[in-house]
Amino acid sequence: MDGMVLVSPSAFNRHNRLARLLANALDGAAGPDWNADTDFDVRLQDVPLNNRRPDVTVYRADTIDVTPTRPEHVLLVVEVVSPGSETTDRIVKADQYARVGIQFYWRVEQAATGAPLVYTYVLDSATGRYRDGEIFTGVVKLTAPFSVEVDLGQL
């Protein structure tokens, strides 16, 4: 970020499993035009260099071999909040993703027990900021950016 390498400790198993299961559900729901994957960088800015590695990225399937992945390739990013990443995931990343025009942002808050909470956001093109969408616990059921249903109780 800003041309500097930031090192974060490895995420907990619960975090990684949650991201993978969400990616699988989104990938299955997205249809042939979109892929949902984990663990790769999105280039938000070239100078100063700013890459982010969302927990889940939904991107255009026809850009699978394009490197680096750029915001115009991305439809939705998902961040799973972990201890120590709260401010970054809730504020910093949301602002950065909105600024580069990524249309949808989901933030997943992990509960100590029970199902996680999913906060959804949609980019307001007039303000260049995210506006609040729905909050889900139990089952996420949305029609945008595509029809998807995820049972959070299984995560």
mmCIF file of the C-alpha atoms, coordinates in Angstrom:
data_MODEL
# 
_entry.id   MODEL 
# 
loop_
_atom_site.group_PDB 
_atom_site.id 
_atom_site.type_symbol 
_atom_site.label_atom_id 
_atom_site.label_alt_id 
_atom_site.label_comp_id 
_atom_site.label_asym_id 
_atom_site.label_entity_id 
_atom_site.label_seq_id 
_atom_site.pdbx_PDB_ins_code 
_atom_site.Cartn_x 
_atom_site.Cartn_y 
_atom_site.Cartn_z 
_atom_site.occupancy 
_atom_site.B_iso_or_equiv 
_atom_site.pdbx_formal_charge 
_atom_site.auth_seq_id 
_atom_site.auth_comp_id 
_atom_site.auth_asym_id 
_atom_site.auth_atom_id 
_atom_site.pdbx_PDB_model_num 
ATOM 1   C CA . MET A 1 1   ? 0.000   0.000   0.000   1.00 0.00 ? 1   MET A CA 1 
ATOM 2   C CA . ASP A 1 2   ? 1.374   3.400   -0.988  1.00 0.00 ? 2   ASP A CA 1 
ATOM 3   C CA . GLY A 1 3   ? 4.395   1.549   -2.353  1.00 0.00 ? 3   GLY A CA 1 
ATOM 4   C CA . MET A 1 4   ? 5.168   -0.184  0.949   1.00 0.00 ? 4   MET A CA 1 
ATOM 5   C CA . VAL A 1 5   ? 4.746   -3.863  1.738   1.00 0.00 ? 5   VAL A CA 1 
ATOM 6   C CA . LEU A 1 6   ? 2.423   -4.478  4.670   1.00 0.00 ? 6   LEU A CA 1 
ATOM 7   C CA . VAL A 1 7   ? 2.635   -7.823  6.404   1.00 0.00 ? 7   VAL A CA 1 
ATOM 8   C CA . SER A 1 8   ? -0.364  -9.250  8.214   1.00 0.00 ? 8   SER A CA 1 
ATOM 9   C CA . PRO A 1 9   ? -0.423  -12.384 10.314  1.00 0.00 ? 9   PRO A CA 1 
ATOM 10  C CA . SER A 1 10  ? -2.183  -15.383 8.788   1.00 0.00 ? 10  SER A CA 1 
ATOM 11  C CA . ALA A 1 11  ? -5.918  -15.427 9.281   1.00 0.00 ? 11  ALA A CA 1 
ATOM 12  C CA . PHE A 1 12  ? -7.580  -17.895 11.607  1.00 0.00 ? 12  PHE A CA 1 
ATOM 13  C CA . ASN A 1 13  ? -9.031  -21.117 10.192  1.00 0.00 ? 13  ASN A CA 1 
ATOM 14  C CA . ARG A 1 14  ? -12.605 -19.862 10.760  1.00 0.00 ? 14  ARG A CA 1 
ATOM 15  C CA . HIS A 1 15  ? -11.861 -16.729 8.721   1.00 0.00 ? 15  HIS A CA 1 
ATOM 16  C CA . ASN A 1 16  ? -10.375 -18.722 5.833   1.00 0.00 ? 16  ASN A CA 1 
ATOM 17  C CA . ARG A 1 17  ? -13.211 -21.243 5.817   1.00 0.00 ? 17  ARG A CA 1 
ATOM 18  C CA . LEU A 1 18  ? -15.819 -18.492 5.850   1.00 0.00 ? 18  LEU A CA 1 
ATOM 19  C CA . ALA A 1 19  ? -14.144 -16.731 2.904   1.00 0.00 ? 19  ALA A CA 1 
ATOM 20  C CA . ARG A 1 20  ? -13.856 -19.967 0.919   1.00 0.00 ? 20  ARG A CA 1 
ATOM 21  C CA . LEU A 1 21  ? -17.468 -20.982 1.532   1.00 0.00 ? 21  LEU A CA 1 
ATOM 22  C CA . LEU A 1 22  ? -18.709 -17.514 0.553   1.00 0.00 ? 22  LEU A CA 1 
ATOM 23  C CA . ALA A 1 23  ? -16.554 -17.592 -2.579  1.00 0.00 ? 23  ALA A CA 1 
ATOM 24  C CA . ASN A 1 24  ? -17.962 -21.006 -3.514  1.00 0.00 ? 24  ASN A CA 1 
ATOM 25  C CA . ALA A 1 25  ? -21.554 -19.818 -3.022  1.00 0.00 ? 25  ALA A CA 1 
ATOM 26  C CA . LEU A 1 26  ? -20.967 -16.609 -4.976  1.00 0.00 ? 26  LEU A CA 1 
ATOM 27  C CA . ASP A 1 27  ? -19.161 -18.460 -7.764  1.00 0.00 ? 27  ASP A CA 1 
ATOM 28  C CA . GLY A 1 28  ? -22.066 -20.857 -8.135  1.00 0.00 ? 28  GLY A CA 1 
ATOM 29  C CA . ALA A 1 29  ? -24.631 -18.051 -8.189  1.00 0.00 ? 29  ALA A CA 1 
ATOM 30  C CA . ALA A 1 30  ? -22.747 -15.604 -10.412 1.00 0.00 ? 30  ALA A CA 1 
ATOM 31  C CA . GLY A 1 31  ? -23.234 -17.421 -13.688 1.00 0.00 ? 31  GLY A CA 1 
ATOM 32  C CA . PRO A 1 32  ? -20.738 -17.840 -16.511 1.00 0.00 ? 32  PRO A CA 1 
ATOM 33  C CA . ASP A 1 33  ? -19.804 -14.150 -16.829 1.00 0.00 ? 33  ASP A CA 1 
ATOM 34  C CA . TRP A 1 34  ? -18.330 -13.850 -13.328 1.00 0.00 ? 34  TRP A CA 1 
ATOM 35  C CA . ASN A 1 35  ? -15.830 -15.746 -11.164 1.00 0.00 ? 35  ASN A CA 1 
ATOM 36  C CA . ALA A 1 36  ? -15.571 -15.593 -7.382  1.00 0.00 ? 36  ALA A CA 1 
ATOM 37  C CA . ASP A 1 37  ? -12.173 -16.399 -5.894  1.00 0.00 ? 37  ASP A CA 1 
ATOM 38  C CA . THR A 1 38  ? -10.013 -15.854 -2.846  1.00 0.00 ? 38  THR A CA 1 
ATOM 39  C CA . ASP A 1 39  ? -6.396  -14.948 -2.342  1.00 0.00 ? 39  ASP A CA 1 
ATOM 40  C CA . PHE A 1 40  ? -5.313  -12.611 -5.114  1.00 0.00 ? 40  PHE A CA 1 
ATOM 41  C CA . ASP A 1 41  ? -4.519  -8.932  -5.428  1.00 0.00 ? 41  ASP A CA 1 
ATOM 42  C CA . VAL A 1 42  ? -6.631  -6.184  -6.928  1.00 0.00 ? 42  VAL A CA 1 
ATOM 43  C CA . ARG A 1 43  ? -4.546  -3.239  -8.184  1.00 0.00 ? 43  ARG A CA 1 
ATOM 44  C CA . LEU A 1 44  ? -6.346  -0.145  -6.928  1.00 0.00 ? 44  LEU A CA 1 
ATOM 45  C CA . GLN A 1 45  ? -3.651  2.320   -8.006  1.00 0.00 ? 45  GLN A CA 1 
ATOM 46  C CA . ASP A 1 46  ? -0.323  2.236   -9.852  1.00 0.00 ? 46  ASP A CA 1 
ATOM 47  C CA . VAL A 1 47  ? 1.409   5.297   -8.350  1.00 0.00 ? 47  VAL A CA 1 
ATOM 48  C CA . PRO A 1 48  ? 1.857   5.138   -5.499  1.00 0.00 ? 48  PRO A CA 1 
ATOM 49  C CA . LEU A 1 49  ? 1.337   1.411   -5.728  1.00 0.00 ? 49  LEU A CA 1 
ATOM 50  C CA . ASN A 1 50  ? -1.791  0.251   -3.904  1.00 0.00 ? 50  ASN A CA 1 
ATOM 51  C CA . ASN A 1 51  ? -2.846  -3.392  -4.056  1.00 0.00 ? 51  ASN A CA 1 
ATOM 52  C CA . ARG A 1 52  ? -5.512  -4.909  -1.838  1.00 0.00 ? 52  ARG A CA 1 
ATOM 53  C CA . ARG A 1 53  ? -6.195  -8.591  -1.316  1.00 0.00 ? 53  ARG A CA 1 
ATOM 54  C CA . PRO A 1 54  ? -9.916  -8.930  -0.570  1.00 0.00 ? 54  PRO A CA 1 
ATOM 55  C CA . ASP A 1 55  ? -11.035 -12.096 1.156   1.00 0.00 ? 55  ASP A CA 1 
ATOM 56  C CA . VAL A 1 56  ? -13.394 -12.759 -1.780  1.00 0.00 ? 56  VAL A CA 1 
ATOM 57  C CA . THR A 1 57  ? -13.384 -11.061 -5.171  1.00 0.00 ? 57  THR A CA 1 
ATOM 58  C CA . VAL A 1 58  ? -16.082 -11.420 -7.826  1.00 0.00 ? 58  VAL A CA 1 
ATOM 59  C CA . TYR A 1 59  ? -14.556 -10.435 -11.161 1.00 0.00 ? 59  TYR A CA 1 
ATOM 60  C CA . ARG A 1 60  ? -15.310 -10.735 -14.889 1.00 0.00 ? 60  ARG A CA 1 
ATOM 61  C CA . ALA A 1 61  ? -14.628 -14.291 -16.046 1.00 0.00 ? 61  ALA A CA 1 
ATOM 62  C CA . ASP A 1 62  ? -13.069 -13.084 -19.296 1.00 0.00 ? 62  ASP A CA 1 
ATOM 63  C CA . THR A 1 63  ? -10.300 -11.346 -17.303 1.00 0.00 ? 63  THR A CA 1 
ATOM 64  C CA . ILE A 1 64  ? -9.078  -14.487 -15.519 1.00 0.00 ? 64  ILE A CA 1 
ATOM 65  C CA . ASP A 1 65  ? -5.668  -14.241 -17.213 1.00 0.00 ? 65  ASP A CA 1 
ATOM 66  C CA . VAL A 1 66  ? -5.332  -10.450 -16.976 1.00 0.00 ? 66  VAL A CA 1 
ATOM 67  C CA . THR A 1 67  ? -2.711  -9.378  -14.459 1.00 0.00 ? 67  THR A CA 1 
ATOM 68  C CA . PRO A 1 68  ? -3.023  -7.322  -12.425 1.00 0.00 ? 68  PRO A CA 1 
ATOM 69  C CA . THR A 1 69  ? -6.742  -7.486  -11.727 1.00 0.00 ? 69  THR A CA 1 
ATOM 70  C CA . ARG A 1 70  ? -8.059  -3.933  -11.823 1.00 0.00 ? 70  ARG A CA 1 
ATOM 71  C CA . PRO A 1 71  ? -11.167 -2.327  -10.287 1.00 0.00 ? 71  PRO A CA 1 
ATOM 72  C CA . GLU A 1 72  ? -12.948 -2.232  -13.648 1.00 0.00 ? 72  GLU A CA 1 
ATOM 73  C CA . HIS A 1 73  ? -12.766 -6.051  -13.700 1.00 0.00 ? 73  HIS A CA 1 
ATOM 74  C CA . VAL A 1 74  ? -14.366 -6.350  -10.247 1.00 0.00 ? 74  VAL A CA 1 
ATOM 75  C CA . LEU A 1 75  ? -18.061 -6.389  -9.366  1.00 0.00 ? 75  LEU A CA 1 
ATOM 76  C CA . LEU A 1 76  ? -17.994 -7.257  -5.655  1.00 0.00 ? 76  LEU A CA 1 
ATOM 77  C CA . VAL A 1 77  ? -15.417 -7.538  -2.894  1.00 0.00 ? 77  VAL A CA 1 
ATOM 78  C CA . VAL A 1 78  ? -15.974 -9.216  0.461   1.00 0.00 ? 78  VAL A CA 1 
ATOM 79  C CA . GLU A 1 79  ? -13.901 -8.591  3.567   1.00 0.00 ? 79  GLU A CA 1 
ATOM 80  C CA . VAL A 1 80  ? -14.149 -10.891 6.581   1.00 0.00 ? 80  VAL A CA 1 
ATOM 81  C CA . VAL A 1 81  ? -13.298 -8.865  9.672   1.00 0.00 ? 81  VAL A CA 1 
ATOM 82  C CA . SER A 1 82  ? -10.709 -10.382 11.998  1.00 0.00 ? 82  SER A CA 1 
ATOM 83  C CA . PRO A 1 83  ? -9.354  -9.160  15.312  1.00 0.00 ? 83  PRO A CA 1 
ATOM 84  C CA . GLY A 1 84  ? -6.910  -6.412  14.435  1.00 0.00 ? 84  GLY A CA 1 
ATOM 85  C CA . SER A 1 85  ? -8.448  -5.585  11.039  1.00 0.00 ? 85  SER A CA 1 
ATOM 86  C CA . GLU A 1 86  ? -11.634 -3.930  12.269  1.00 0.00 ? 86  GLU A CA 1 
ATOM 87  C CA . THR A 1 87  ? -10.820 -0.315  11.357  1.00 0.00 ? 87  THR A CA 1 
ATOM 88  C CA . THR A 1 88  ? -9.158  -1.258  8.084   1.00 0.00 ? 88  THR A CA 1 
ATOM 89  C CA . ASP A 1 89  ? -12.076 -3.434  6.935   1.00 0.00 ? 89  ASP A CA 1 
ATOM 90  C CA . ARG A 1 90  ? -14.851 -1.159  8.209   1.00 0.00 ? 90  ARG A CA 1 
ATOM 91  C CA . ILE A 1 91  ? -13.466 2.191   7.063   1.00 0.00 ? 91  ILE A CA 1 
ATOM 92  C CA . VAL A 1 92  ? -10.193 2.227   5.100   1.00 0.00 ? 92  VAL A CA 1 
ATOM 93  C CA . LYS A 1 93  ? -10.886 -0.553  2.602   1.00 0.00 ? 93  LYS A CA 1 
ATOM 94  C CA . ALA A 1 94  ? -14.500 0.510   2.095   1.00 0.00 ? 94  ALA A CA 1 
ATOM 95  C CA . ASP A 1 95  ? -13.349 4.035   1.228   1.00 0.00 ? 95  ASP A CA 1 
ATOM 96  C CA . GLN A 1 96  ? -10.657 2.738   -1.130  1.00 0.00 ? 96  GLN A CA 1 
ATOM 97  C CA . TYR A 1 97  ? -12.967 0.304   -2.932  1.00 0.00 ? 97  TYR A CA 1 
ATOM 98  C CA . ALA A 1 98  ? -15.634 2.991   -3.351  1.00 0.00 ? 98  ALA A CA 1 
ATOM 99  C CA . ARG A 1 99  ? -13.103 5.536   -4.611  1.00 0.00 ? 99  ARG A CA 1 
ATOM 100 C CA . VAL A 1 100 ? -12.027 3.203   -7.451  1.00 0.00 ? 100 VAL A CA 1 
ATOM 101 C CA . GLY A 1 101 ? -15.617 2.385   -8.409  1.00 0.00 ? 101 GLY A CA 1 
ATOM 102 C CA . ILE A 1 102 ? -16.155 -1.189  -7.207  1.00 0.00 ? 102 ILE A CA 1 
ATOM 103 C CA . GLN A 1 103 ? -19.941 -1.395  -7.246  1.00 0.00 ? 103 GLN A CA 1 
ATOM 104 C CA . PHE A 1 104 ? -20.631 -3.782  -4.340  1.00 0.00 ? 104 PHE A CA 1 
ATOM 105 C CA . TYR A 1 105 ? -18.900 -4.288  -0.984  1.00 0.00 ? 105 TYR A CA 1 
ATOM 106 C CA . TRP A 1 106 ? -19.782 -6.826  1.695   1.00 0.00 ? 106 TRP A CA 1 
ATOM 107 C CA . ARG A 1 107 ? -18.318 -6.815  5.185   1.00 0.00 ? 107 ARG A CA 1 
ATOM 108 C CA . VAL A 1 108 ? -18.643 -9.975  7.250   1.00 0.00 ? 108 VAL A CA 1 
ATOM 109 C CA . GLU A 1 109 ? -18.464 -9.694  11.011  1.00 0.00 ? 109 GLU A CA 1 
ATOM 110 C CA . GLN A 1 110 ? -17.671 -12.943 12.757  1.00 0.00 ? 110 GLN A CA 1 
ATOM 111 C CA . ALA A 1 111 ? -19.647 -13.706 15.870  1.00 0.00 ? 111 ALA A CA 1 
ATOM 112 C CA . ALA A 1 112 ? -17.950 -15.580 18.699  1.00 0.00 ? 112 ALA A CA 1 
ATOM 113 C CA . THR A 1 113 ? -20.822 -18.033 18.513  1.00 0.00 ? 113 THR A CA 1 
ATOM 114 C CA . GLY A 1 114 ? -23.571 -18.441 15.988  1.00 0.00 ? 114 GLY A CA 1 
ATOM 115 C CA . ALA A 1 115 ? -23.833 -17.236 12.406  1.00 0.00 ? 115 ALA A CA 1 
ATOM 116 C CA . PRO A 1 116 ? -21.811 -14.289 11.132  1.00 0.00 ? 116 PRO A CA 1 
ATOM 117 C CA . LEU A 1 117 ? -23.392 -10.973 10.156  1.00 0.00 ? 117 LEU A CA 1 
ATOM 118 C CA . VAL A 1 118 ? -23.119 -9.766  6.558   1.00 0.00 ? 118 VAL A CA 1 
ATOM 119 C CA . TYR A 1 119 ? -23.364 -6.029  5.900   1.00 0.00 ? 119 TYR A CA 1 
ATOM 120 C CA . THR A 1 120 ? -23.971 -5.198  2.251   1.00 0.00 ? 120 THR A CA 1 
ATOM 121 C CA . TYR A 1 121 ? -23.150 -1.914  0.546   1.00 0.00 ? 121 TYR A CA 1 
ATOM 122 C CA . VAL A 1 122 ? -23.868 -0.506  -2.910  1.00 0.00 ? 122 VAL A CA 1 
ATOM 123 C CA . LEU A 1 123 ? -21.861 2.245   -4.562  1.00 0.00 ? 123 LEU A CA 1 
ATOM 124 C CA . ASP A 1 124 ? -23.763 5.504   -4.952  1.00 0.00 ? 124 ASP A CA 1 
ATOM 125 C CA . SER A 1 125 ? -22.475 6.867   -8.247  1.00 0.00 ? 125 SER A CA 1 
ATOM 126 C CA . ALA A 1 126 ? -23.531 10.429  -7.357  1.00 0.00 ? 126 ALA A CA 1 
ATOM 127 C CA . THR A 1 127 ? -21.426 10.591  -4.189  1.00 0.00 ? 127 THR A CA 1 
ATOM 128 C CA . GLY A 1 128 ? -18.736 7.995   -4.961  1.00 0.00 ? 128 GLY A CA 1 
ATOM 129 C CA . ARG A 1 129 ? -19.406 6.416   -1.559  1.00 0.00 ? 129 ARG A CA 1 
ATOM 130 C CA . TYR A 1 130 ? -21.123 3.265   -0.427  1.00 0.00 ? 130 TYR A CA 1 
ATOM 131 C CA . ARG A 1 131 ? -24.651 3.458   0.877   1.00 0.00 ? 131 ARG A CA 1 
ATOM 132 C CA . ASP A 1 132 ? -25.922 0.922   3.357   1.00 0.00 ? 132 ASP A CA 1 
ATOM 133 C CA . GLY A 1 133 ? -27.673 -2.103  1.962   1.00 0.00 ? 133 GLY A CA 1 
ATOM 134 C CA . GLU A 1 134 ? -29.204 -4.926  3.924   1.00 0.00 ? 134 GLU A CA 1 
ATOM 135 C CA . ILE A 1 135 ? -27.767 -6.692  6.965   1.00 0.00 ? 135 ILE A CA 1 
ATOM 136 C CA . PHE A 1 136 ? -28.074 -10.458 7.104   1.00 0.00 ? 136 PHE A CA 1 
ATOM 137 C CA . THR A 1 137 ? -27.766 -13.124 9.713   1.00 0.00 ? 137 THR A CA 1 
ATOM 138 C CA . GLY A 1 138 ? -29.012 -16.619 9.029   1.00 0.00 ? 138 GLY A CA 1 
ATOM 139 C CA . VAL A 1 139 ? -29.598 -16.511 5.275   1.00 0.00 ? 139 VAL A CA 1 
ATOM 140 C CA . VAL A 1 140 ? -28.238 -13.951 2.795   1.00 0.00 ? 140 VAL A CA 1 
ATOM 141 C CA . LYS A 1 141 ? -30.778 -13.614 -0.010  1.00 0.00 ? 141 LYS A CA 1 
ATOM 142 C CA . LEU A 1 142 ? -30.173 -10.936 -2.634  1.00 0.00 ? 142 LEU A CA 1 
ATOM 143 C CA . THR A 1 143 ? -31.034 -10.241 -6.250  1.00 0.00 ? 143 THR A CA 1 
ATOM 144 C CA . ALA A 1 144 ? -28.166 -7.786  -6.874  1.00 0.00 ? 144 ALA A CA 1 
ATOM 145 C CA . PRO A 1 145 ? -25.479 -7.950  -8.078  1.00 0.00 ? 145 PRO A CA 1 
ATOM 146 C CA . PHE A 1 146 ? -27.026 -11.313 -9.085  1.00 0.00 ? 146 PHE A CA 1 
ATOM 147 C CA . SER A 1 147 ? -29.455 -13.692 -7.464  1.00 0.00 ? 147 SER A CA 1 
ATOM 148 C CA . VAL A 1 148 ? -27.730 -15.431 -4.562  1.00 0.00 ? 148 VAL A CA 1 
ATOM 149 C CA . GLU A 1 149 ? -28.758 -17.274 -1.432  1.00 0.00 ? 149 GLU A CA 1 
ATOM 150 C CA . VAL A 1 150 ? -26.206 -18.305 1.215   1.00 0.00 ? 150 VAL A CA 1 
ATOM 151 C CA . ASP A 1 151 ? -27.093 -20.072 4.445   1.00 0.00 ? 151 ASP A CA 1 
ATOM 152 C CA . LEU A 1 152 ? -24.739 -18.512 6.994   1.00 0.00 ? 152 LEU A CA 1 
ATOM 153 C CA . GLY A 1 153 ? -25.682 -21.183 9.520   1.00 0.00 ? 153 GLY A CA 1 
ATOM 154 C CA . GLN A 1 154 ? -23.687 -23.662 7.422   1.00 0.00 ? 154 GLN A CA 1 
ATOM 155 C CA . LEU A 1 155 ? -20.579 -21.514 7.648   1.00 0.00 ? 155 LEU A CA 1 
# 
